[in-house]
PDB file of C-alpha atoms in Angstrom:
ATOM      1  CA  UNK A  39     -68.430   3.811  85.031  1.00 48.00           C
ATOM      2  CA  UNK A  40     -71.327   1.611  83.895  1.00 55.00           C
ATOM      3  CA  UNK A  41     -70.896  -1.968  82.912  1.00 57.00           C
ATOM      4  CA  UNK A  42     -71.011  -2.568  79.303  1.00 59.00           C
ATOM      5  CA  UNK A  43     -70.307  -5.835  77.420  1.00 65.00           C
ATOM      6  CA  UNK A  44     -67.256  -6.126  74.991  1.00 65.00           C
ATOM      7  CA  UNK A  45     -67.461  -7.930  71.819  1.00 73.00           C
ATOM      8  CA  UNK A  46     -64.923 -10.203  69.995  1.00 74.00           C
ATOM      9  CA  UNK A  47     -63.754  -8.945  66.637  1.00 74.00           C
ATOM     10  CA  UNK A  48     -63.180 -11.020  63.684  1.00 78.00           C
ATOM     11  CA  UNK A  49     -59.561 -11.554  64.190  1.00 75.00           C
ATOM     12  CA  UNK A  50     -60.028 -12.422  67.847  1.00 73.00           C
ATOM     13  CA  UNK A  51     -59.642  -9.039  69.178  1.00 74.00           C
ATOM     14  CA  UNK A  52     -61.500  -7.643  72.159  1.00 72.00           C
ATOM     15  CA  UNK A  53     -63.637  -4.487  71.012  1.00 75.00           C
ATOM     16  CA  UNK A  54     -64.095  -2.201  73.818  1.00 75.00           C
ATOM     17  CA  UNK A  55     -66.837   0.451  73.479  1.00 78.00           C
ATOM     18  CA  UNK A  56     -65.667   3.820  72.526  1.00 81.00           C
ATOM     19  CA  UNK A  57     -67.224   5.454  75.729  1.00 82.00           C
ATOM     20  CA  UNK A  58     -65.472   3.267  77.887  1.00 76.00           C
ATOM     21  CA  UNK A  59     -62.145   3.909  76.119  1.00 76.00           C
ATOM     22  CA  UNK A  60     -62.474   7.591  76.261  1.00 81.00           C
ATOM     23  CA  UNK A  61     -63.067   7.386  80.094  1.00 79.00           C
ATOM     24  CA  UNK A  62     -60.152   5.357  80.781  1.00 73.00           C
ATOM     25  CA  UNK A  63     -57.831   6.971  78.162  1.00 78.00           C
ATOM     26  CA  UNK A  64     -57.349   4.079  75.828  1.00 78.00           C
ATOM     27  CA  UNK A  65     -56.585   4.959  72.079  1.00 78.00           C
ATOM     28  CA  UNK A  66     -57.856   2.705  69.306  1.00 75.00           C
ATOM     29  CA  UNK A  67     -55.709  -0.088  68.341  1.00 75.00           C
ATOM     30  CA  UNK A  68     -53.613   0.238  71.386  1.00 75.00           C
ATOM     31  CA  UNK A  69     -51.906  -2.912  72.729  1.00 72.00           C
ATOM     32  CA  UNK A  70     -53.274  -4.069  76.040  1.00 71.00           C
ATOM     33  CA  UNK A  71     -52.128  -6.987  78.254  1.00 69.00           C
ATOM     34  CA  UNK A  72     -54.730  -8.940  80.279  1.00 69.00           C
ATOM     35  CA  UNK A  73     -53.746 -10.345  83.612  1.00 72.00           C
ATOM     36  CA  UNK A  74     -56.024 -12.620  85.393  1.00 78.00           C
ATOM     37  CA  UNK A  75     -55.986 -12.638  89.213  1.00 79.00           C
ATOM     38  CA  UNK A  76     -58.548 -15.206  90.478  1.00 82.00           C
ATOM     39  CA  UNK A  77     -61.829 -13.917  89.157  1.00 80.00           C
ATOM     40  CA  UNK A  78     -60.489 -10.389  88.581  1.00 75.00           C
ATOM     41  CA  UNK A  79     -59.104  -9.455  85.025  1.00 69.00           C
ATOM     42  CA  UNK A  80     -56.695  -6.380  85.027  1.00 70.00           C
ATOM     43  CA  UNK A  81     -55.931  -4.628  81.699  1.00 68.00           C
ATOM     44  CA  UNK A  82     -52.710  -2.687  81.294  1.00 69.00           C
ATOM     45  CA  UNK A  83     -51.222  -0.820  78.423  1.00 69.00           C
ATOM     46  CA  UNK A  84     -48.362  -2.978  76.879  1.00 66.00           C
ATOM     47  CA  UNK A  85     -45.671  -0.200  77.261  1.00 67.00           C
ATOM     48  CA  UNK A  86     -46.592   0.389  80.865  1.00 68.00           C
ATOM     49  CA  UNK A  87     -46.306  -3.275  81.661  1.00 65.00           C
ATOM     50  CA  UNK A  88     -42.841  -3.682  79.959  1.00 68.00           C
ATOM     51  CA  UNK A  89     -41.523  -0.512  81.482  1.00 73.00           C
ATOM     52  CA  UNK A  90     -42.553  -1.960  84.924  1.00 74.00           C
ATOM     53  CA  UNK A  91     -41.008  -5.160  84.360  1.00 73.00           C
ATOM     54  CA  UNK A  92     -37.774  -3.451  83.421  1.00 71.00           C
ATOM     55  CA  UNK A  93     -37.772  -1.301  86.350  1.00 72.00           C
ATOM     56  CA  UNK A  94     -38.529  -4.282  88.777  1.00 75.00           C
ATOM     57  CA  UNK A  95     -35.684  -6.332  87.329  1.00 71.00           C
ATOM     58  CA  UNK A  96     -33.227  -3.391  87.581  1.00 69.00           C
ATOM     59  CA  UNK A  97     -34.298  -2.836  91.205  1.00 71.00           C
ATOM     60  CA  UNK A  98     -33.232  -6.399  91.909  1.00 75.00           C
ATOM     61  CA  UNK A  99     -29.681  -5.526  91.094  1.00 70.00           C
ATOM     62  CA  UNK A 100     -29.572  -7.125  87.456  1.00 61.00           C
ATOM     63  CA  UNK A 101     -27.700  -4.276  85.954  1.00 58.00           C
ATOM     64  CA  UNK A 102     -26.580  -6.630  83.191  1.00 63.00           C
ATOM     65  CA  UNK A 103     -29.958  -7.290  81.787  1.00 59.00           C
ATOM     66  CA  UNK A 104     -30.275  -8.216  78.326  1.00 66.00           C
ATOM     67  CA  UNK A 105     -33.142  -7.462  75.948  1.00 67.00           C
ATOM     68  CA  UNK A 106     -33.701 -11.090  75.384  1.00 68.00           C
ATOM     69  CA  UNK A 107     -34.355 -11.453  79.113  1.00 63.00           C
ATOM     70  CA  UNK A 108     -37.366  -9.178  78.914  1.00 67.00           C
ATOM     71  CA  UNK A 109     -38.659 -10.755  75.879  1.00 71.00           C
ATOM     72  CA  UNK A 110     -38.607 -14.238  77.339  1.00 74.00           C
ATOM     73  CA  UNK A 111     -40.466 -12.964  80.555  1.00 74.00           C
ATOM     74  CA  UNK A 112     -43.096 -11.383  78.464  1.00 72.00           C
ATOM     75  CA  UNK A 113     -43.600 -14.663  76.386  1.00 74.00           C
ATOM     76  CA  UNK A 114     -43.765 -16.793  79.454  1.00 76.00           C
ATOM     77  CA  UNK A 115     -46.390 -14.554  81.014  1.00 73.00           C
ATOM     78  CA  UNK A 116     -48.322 -14.589  77.703  1.00 73.00           C
ATOM     79  CA  UNK A 117     -48.267 -18.326  77.645  1.00 72.00           C
ATOM     80  CA  UNK A 118     -49.819 -18.265  81.276  1.00 70.00           C
ATOM     81  CA  UNK A 119     -52.416 -15.864  80.327  1.00 69.00           C
ATOM     82  CA  UNK A 120     -53.445 -18.166  77.439  1.00 67.00           C
ATOM     83  CA  UNK A 121     -54.056 -21.103  79.702  1.00 59.00           C
TER      84      UNK A 121
END
């Protein structure tokens, strides 16, 4: 996969080139989450991220998980990414 620059849209969204989207299977207007680890930025589909978070939480033995817990975890992570 060749490197290409991305542009920022008029509402602040990241515009990924079509060829790149096709190569990695991203649909237009699909929600993505950017996770920064040192100098690396990893993009994950939002649904995949939330599903993984739910599975990890259930594996920790929190069977009485509430939807609010998932939302607050998501919100905390979003705040971390903005910094």
